[in-house]
Coordinates of C-alpha atoms in Angstrom, one line a residue:
M275 CA 18.4 88.4 -54.2
P276 CA 15.4 87.6 -51.9
P277 CA 11.9 88.3 -53.1
T278 CA 10.5 91.8 -52.4
P279 CA 8.0 91.7 -49.5
Y280 CA 4.5 93.1 -49.9
I281 CA 5.5 96.1 -47.8
T282 CA 8.8 97.1 -46.1
T283 CA 8.7 98.2 -42.5
S284 CA 11.3 98.8 -39.8
D285 CA 9.1 97.2 -37.1
K286 CA 10.9 96.2 -33.9
I287 CA 9.2 93.4 -32.0
S288 CA 9.7 92.8 -28.4
R289 CA 10.9 89.2 -27.9
L290 CA 9.1 87.1 -25.3
C291 CA 10.7 87.4 -21.8
L292 CA 9.7 84.3 -19.8
S293 CA 13.1 84.1 -18.2
R294 CA 14.2 84.6 -14.6
P295 CA 14.5 88.2 -13.1
H296 CA 18.3 88.1 -13.6
L297 CA 18.0 87.3 -17.3
R298 CA 16.7 90.0 -19.6
C299 CA 16.4 90.2 -23.3
P300 CA 18.9 92.8 -24.7
N301 CA 16.9 93.5 -27.8
V302 CA 13.5 94.6 -26.4
T303 CA 11.8 97.5 -24.7
C304 CA 9.7 95.9 -22.0
K305 CA 7.1 97.6 -19.8
G306 CA 7.4 95.8 -16.5
S307 CA 9.6 93.0 -15.1
P308 CA 9.8 89.6 -16.8
L309 CA 9.1 87.9 -13.6
T310 CA 8.4 89.5 -10.2
S311 CA 8.5 87.1 -7.3
L312 CA 8.5 83.3 -7.4
A313 CA 7.4 83.3 -3.8
G314 CA 4.3 85.3 -4.8
S315 CA 4.0 83.1 -7.9
Q316 CA 2.9 85.9 -10.2
Q317 CA 4.4 86.8 -13.5
T318 CA 4.0 90.3 -14.8
G319 CA 2.7 91.1 -18.2
L320 CA 4.9 92.4 -20.9
R321 CA 3.5 94.4 -23.7
L322 CA 4.5 93.9 -27.3
T323 CA 6.1 97.1 -28.5
L324 CA 5.9 97.8 -32.2
R325 CA 7.3 100.8 -33.9
Q326 CA 5.8 101.1 -37.4
R327 CA 7.4 103.1 -40.1
H328 CA 6.1 102.2 -43.6
S329 CA 8.3 102.9 -46.6
S330 CA 7.1 104.0 -50.1
R331 CA 7.9 100.6 -51.7
P332 CA 4.8 99.5 -53.7
I333 CA 2.7 96.6 -52.6
S334 CA 2.4 93.5 -54.7
R335 CA -1.2 93.0 -55.9
P336 CA -2.8 89.6 -55.7
D337 CA -3.4 87.6 -58.8
P338 CA -7.0 87.2 -60.0
A339 CA -6.7 83.3 -60.0
M340 CA -8.9 81.5 -57.5
S341 CA -10.9 84.6 -56.6
T342 CA -14.2 82.8 -56.3
A343 CA -15.7 81.9 -52.9
E344 CA -17.2 78.7 -54.3
A345 CA -15.7 75.7 -52.3
G346 CA -14.5 72.7 -54.2
P347 CA -14.2 69.1 -53.1
D348 CA -10.6 69.6 -52.1
D349 CA -11.2 72.7 -50.0
A350 CA -10.8 72.3 -46.3
I351 CA -13.1 75.3 -45.5
T352 CA -16.6 76.4 -46.4
E353 CA -17.7 79.1 -48.8
D354 CA -18.7 81.4 -46.0
E355 CA -15.2 81.0 -44.4
I356 CA -13.5 81.8 -47.7
A357 CA -15.7 84.9 -48.0
G358 CA -15.0 85.8 -44.3
V359 CA -18.7 85.9 -43.4
A360 CA -19.0 82.7 -41.4
P361 CA -19.8 83.1 -37.7
A362 CA -16.5 83.6 -35.8
P363 CA -15.8 83.4 -32.1
V364 CA -15.6 86.6 -30.2
P365 CA -11.9 87.0 -29.1
D366 CA -12.6 87.2 -25.4
A367 CA -9.7 88.1 -23.1
V368 CA -8.0 85.1 -21.8
E369 CA -8.1 85.0 -18.0
A370 CA -4.8 84.6 -16.2
S371 CA -4.7 81.3 -14.3
R372 CA -3.0 82.9 -11.4
G373 CA -3.0 86.6 -10.7
Q374 CA -1.4 88.8 -13.4
R375 CA -0.9 87.6 -16.9
D376 CA 2.5 86.3 -18.0
A377 CA 4.3 87.7 -21.0
F378 CA 2.8 85.2 -23.5
A379 CA -0.7 85.9 -22.3
E380 CA -0.1 89.6 -23.0
L381 CA 1.2 88.7 -26.4
M382 CA -1.5 86.2 -27.4
A383 CA -4.6 87.6 -25.7
P384 CA -6.7 90.8 -26.6
K385 CA -5.6 93.6 -24.3
S386 CA -9.1 94.8 -23.4
K387 CA -12.7 94.5 -24.7
H388 CA -12.6 97.8 -26.5
L389 CA -9.7 96.6 -28.6
Q390 CA -11.5 93.5 -29.7
E391 CA -11.9 93.1 -33.5
P392 CA -15.3 94.2 -34.7
A393 CA -17.2 92.0 -37.2
T394 CA -15.7 93.4 -40.4
L395 CA -14.0 92.1 -43.5
A396 CA -10.2 92.2 -43.6
S397 CA -10.4 94.0 -46.9
T398 CA -12.1 97.0 -45.3
R399 CA -9.4 97.6 -42.7
S400 CA -7.4 100.3 -44.6
A401 CA -6.6 101.6 -48.1
L402 CA -3.8 99.0 -48.3
T403 CA -6.2 96.1 -47.7
K404 CA -9.1 96.9 -49.9
S405 CA -8.1 94.7 -52.9
F406 CA -7.7 91.6 -50.8
K407 CA -11.0 89.7 -50.9
L408 CA -12.3 86.1 -50.8
R409 CA -9.4 83.7 -51.4
D410 CA -7.0 86.7 -51.4
G411 CA -8.1 87.7 -47.9
L412 CA -5.0 86.7 -46.1
G413 CA -3.1 89.3 -48.2
A414 CA -4.7 92.0 -46.2
Y415 CA -2.7 91.0 -43.1
T416 CA 0.7 91.0 -44.9
A417 CA -0.1 94.3 -46.7
D418 CA -1.0 96.3 -43.6
P419 CA -0.8 94.3 -40.3
S420 CA -0.8 97.5 -38.3
A421 CA -4.5 98.0 -39.4
F422 CA -5.6 95.0 -37.3
P423 CA -6.0 94.8 -33.5
S424 CA -3.9 92.7 -31.2
S425 CA -6.8 90.2 -31.0
R426 CA -6.0 89.2 -34.6
V427 CA -2.3 90.0 -35.3
I428 CA 0.2 88.5 -32.8
F429 CA 3.4 89.9 -34.2
Y430 CA 5.0 91.0 -37.5
D431 CA 8.2 92.2 -39.0
E432 CA 9.6 92.8 -42.5
A433 CA 9.4 89.1 -43.4
F434 CA 6.5 87.5 -41.6
V435 CA 3.1 88.2 -39.9
A436 CA 1.6 85.9 -37.3
I437 CA -2.1 86.0 -36.7
H438 CA -4.8 84.2 -34.9
D439 CA -6.9 82.1 -37.3
L440 CA -10.3 83.8 -37.8
Y441 CA -11.9 80.4 -37.7
P442 CA -9.8 78.4 -35.2
K443 CA -10.1 74.6 -35.3
S444 CA -8.4 74.1 -31.9
T445 CA -8.1 76.0 -28.6
V446 CA -5.0 77.8 -30.0
H447 CA -4.8 78.1 -33.7
T448 CA -2.4 80.6 -35.4
L449 CA -1.2 81.2 -38.9
L450 CA 2.3 82.2 -40.1
L451 CA 2.1 84.4 -43.2
P452 CA 5.4 85.1 -45.1
R453 CA 5.6 88.6 -46.6
S454 CA 7.2 87.5 -49.8
Q455 CA 6.3 87.3 -53.5
R456 CA 6.8 83.6 -53.2
S457 CA 3.7 83.5 -51.0
R458 CA 1.6 83.6 -54.2
L459 CA 3.0 80.2 -55.1
H460 CA 1.6 76.8 -54.0
P461 CA 3.6 75.8 -51.0
F462 CA 5.0 72.8 -52.9
D463 CA 6.6 75.2 -55.4
A464 CA 7.5 78.0 -52.9
F465 CA 9.4 75.7 -50.7
E466 CA 11.7 74.6 -53.6
D467 CA 13.7 77.7 -52.7
P468 CA 16.1 76.6 -49.9
E469 CA 16.6 80.0 -48.5
F470 CA 12.9 80.8 -48.3
L471 CA 12.1 77.3 -46.9
A472 CA 14.8 77.8 -44.2
A473 CA 13.3 81.2 -43.2
V474 CA 9.8 79.8 -43.0
Q475 CA 10.9 76.8 -40.9
A476 CA 12.8 79.0 -38.5
E477 CA 9.9 81.4 -38.0
T478 CA 7.5 78.5 -37.7
A479 CA 9.7 77.0 -34.9
R480 CA 9.5 80.3 -33.1
L481 CA 5.7 80.5 -33.4
R482 CA 5.4 76.8 -32.3
G483 CA 7.3 77.7 -29.1
L484 CA 4.9 80.6 -28.4
V485 CA 1.9 78.3 -28.9
A486 CA 3.4 75.7 -26.6
K487 CA 4.0 78.3 -23.9
E488 CA 0.3 79.3 -24.2
L489 CA -0.8 75.7 -23.8
Q490 CA 1.4 75.4 -20.8
R491 CA -0.1 78.5 -19.3
R492 CA -3.7 77.4 -20.0
Y493 CA -3.5 73.8 -19.1
G494 CA -0.3 73.2 -17.1
R495 CA -2.2 73.2 -13.8
F496 CA -4.2 70.2 -15.0
S497 CA -1.2 68.2 -16.3
A498 CA 0.4 65.5 -14.1
R499 CA 3.7 66.2 -15.7
D500 CA 3.6 69.9 -14.8
Q501 CA 2.7 69.4 -11.1
L502 CA 6.1 70.4 -9.8
R503 CA 6.3 73.5 -12.0
E504 CA 2.8 74.5 -11.0
A505 CA 3.5 74.0 -7.3
V506 CA 6.4 76.4 -7.6
L507 CA 4.3 79.0 -9.5
D508 CA 1.4 78.6 -7.0
G509 CA 3.8 79.3 -4.1
N510 CA 3.3 75.8 -2.6
M511 CA 7.0 74.9 -2.9
E512 CA 10.1 76.9 -2.2
W513 CA 12.4 77.5 -5.1
D514 CA 15.6 79.3 -5.7
G515 CA 14.7 82.3 -7.8
A516 CA 18.0 82.2 -9.6
K517 CA 17.2 78.7 -11.0
P518 CA 15.0 78.1 -14.1
L519 CA 11.5 76.8 -13.4
P520 CA 11.0 73.0 -13.6
V521 CA 10.5 72.2 -17.3
G522 CA 7.5 69.8 -16.9
R523 CA 5.5 68.6 -19.9
N524 CA 6.9 69.1 -23.4
W525 CA 4.0 71.1 -24.8
E526 CA 5.7 71.6 -28.2
K527 CA 4.8 68.0 -28.9
E528 CA 1.2 69.0 -28.6
V529 CA 1.4 71.5 -31.5
L530 CA 0.7 70.7 -35.1
V531 CA 2.6 72.6 -37.8
G532 CA 1.9 72.3 -41.5
I533 CA 0.4 73.5 -44.7
H534 CA -2.6 72.0 -46.5
A535 CA -1.8 70.0 -49.6
H536 CA -4.7 71.9 -51.3
P537 CA -4.7 75.4 -49.8
S538 CA -8.1 77.1 -49.9
M539 CA -6.6 80.6 -49.7
N540 CA -4.2 82.0 -52.3
D541 CA -1.5 83.4 -49.9
L542 CA 0.9 80.8 -48.5
H543 CA 0.1 80.2 -44.8
V544 CA 1.4 77.8 -42.3
H545 CA -1.0 76.4 -39.6
V546 CA 0.5 76.3 -36.1
L547 CA -2.2 74.9 -33.7
S548 CA -2.8 72.9 -30.6
R549 CA -3.5 69.2 -31.0
D550 CA -6.8 69.1 -29.2
M551 CA -9.3 69.9 -32.1
M552 CA -11.6 71.7 -29.7
S553 CA -13.4 74.7 -31.2
E554 CA -16.8 75.9 -32.0
C555 CA -15.5 76.6 -35.5
M556 CA -14.9 72.9 -36.1
R557 CA -18.3 72.4 -37.7
H558 CA -17.7 70.0 -40.6
R559 CA -16.0 66.7 -41.3
K560 CA -13.5 68.4 -43.6
H561 CA -12.5 70.7 -40.9
Y562 CA -11.3 67.8 -38.8
Q563 CA -9.9 65.7 -41.6
S564 CA -7.8 68.5 -43.0
F565 CA -5.6 68.4 -39.8
N566 CA -5.7 64.6 -39.1
T567 CA -4.8 63.1 -42.5
P568 CA -1.9 63.5 -45.0
F569 CA -3.9 66.5 -46.2
L570 CA -1.8 68.4 -43.6
V571 CA 1.9 68.4 -44.6
D572 CA 4.4 69.1 -41.9
V573 CA 6.7 72.0 -42.8
A574 CA 9.6 69.9 -41.4
D575 CA 9.0 67.4 -44.2
F576 CA 10.1 69.8 -46.9
P577 CA 11.6 69.7 -49.4
L578 CA 9.4 66.9 -50.6
A579 CA 10.7 64.2 -53.0
P580 CA 9.4 64.6 -56.5
D581 CA 7.4 61.3 -56.2
D582 CA 6.0 62.1 -52.7
P583 CA 2.3 61.0 -52.9
R584 CA 1.2 64.1 -51.1
R585 CA 2.1 66.1 -54.3
Q586 CA -0.6 64.2 -56.2
P587 CA -4.0 65.7 -56.9
G588 CA -7.2 64.2 -55.5
H589 CA -6.9 65.3 -51.9
G590 CA -10.6 65.2 -51.5
A591 CA -10.2 61.5 -50.6
D592 CA -8.3 62.6 -47.4
L593 CA -11.2 64.9 -46.5
N594 CA -13.9 62.3 -47.2
G595 CA -12.4 59.2 -45.6
D596 CA -13.3 57.6 -42.2
M597 CA -12.8 59.9 -39.3
R598 CA -10.5 58.6 -36.5
C599 CA -9.8 60.1 -33.1
W600 CA -6.4 61.7 -33.2
R601 CA -5.7 60.5 -29.7
C602 CA -7.0 56.9 -29.3
G603 CA -7.5 56.0 -33.0
K604 CA -11.1 55.0 -32.7
N605 CA -12.9 54.9 -36.1
F606 CA -16.1 56.9 -36.2
G607 CA -16.7 56.4 -40.0
N608 CA -18.8 59.4 -41.1
Q609 CA -20.4 60.1 -37.7
F610 CA -19.1 63.5 -37.1
K611 CA -21.4 64.3 -34.1
K612 CA -20.3 61.3 -32.2
L613 CA -16.7 62.1 -33.0
K614 CA -17.2 65.6 -31.6
E615 CA -18.7 64.2 -28.4
H616 CA -15.8 61.8 -28.1
L617 CA -13.2 64.6 -28.6
A618 CA -14.7 66.5 -25.7
Q619 CA -14.0 63.6 -23.4
E620 CA -10.5 63.1 -24.9
F621 CA -9.7 66.7 -24.4
E622 CA -10.2 66.4 -20.6
E623 CA -7.9 63.3 -20.5
W624 CA -5.3 65.0 -22.7
K625 CA -5.1 68.0 -20.4
R626 CA -4.4 65.7 -17.4
E627 CA -1.5 63.8 -19.1

């Protein structure tokens, strides 16, 4: 019998419709057409429709362990980030690159400024979230995802919640949160359950695809490998509307997926983020190292062998080692400022690939 989720809902989530006009998802309620005119090269926005109906099943309460905000040597985030009081970027609406937003832009971006999340702790969102503080903070999202605006929660159902990371370390940084009692375990232990692991891997693949679509939407016009596709979308090339758009660059290869060997938050969460490492929230050496060393363990690598070195303690060594550019491999030692300057240059080159 699978573990009881924090809260049972009967949410229905609209699936993403990025197909051609003649292909429609049979399981969604969409407002608008998936794709209007290729000649006009504008995709219509589809709104994520959620129908919430909470049951009376009790919510699992977090354990008191690791409730302190004090950051240890193996933590990948700061004390202020653990407490949820560090400066966070304002979730500005993402501008459409051409005319109207496409479906994924509607899913991923805030709908309007008045819906942007105010500066408030997750634990103060509702009666169901009030006990989730400090290292238990992510539990607020699985306990009552409907209490959060679309600028924070991307989608949710009975088994999972996907959110934007409050302190993103890349241009697109999301988290997948299982709504399961196994989520209170360390990922190494939680993923020993084959059924649970399979469910997490499947949902992670879905979220990875969404992040890849967002990267293509944002940066496809700069990419050499996306030029044909962009020419069609911009109306500069005739295209049979019954045919799929040119595939172009494989943006899924530009997405990192994994868990931290030493999680700083108590609830299991999978990072799904773009490869670029460009964010105002990447302020410390450990922020960068936690995604560019064995400290990040790919979900696809599970189940880990009993003697896998990533199971061993002492992950602070990964965070404190020499910093190397993820793209060219240049060693910056402990010169974080120079690395950041270098990454800004690499970001422009990466977009143009």
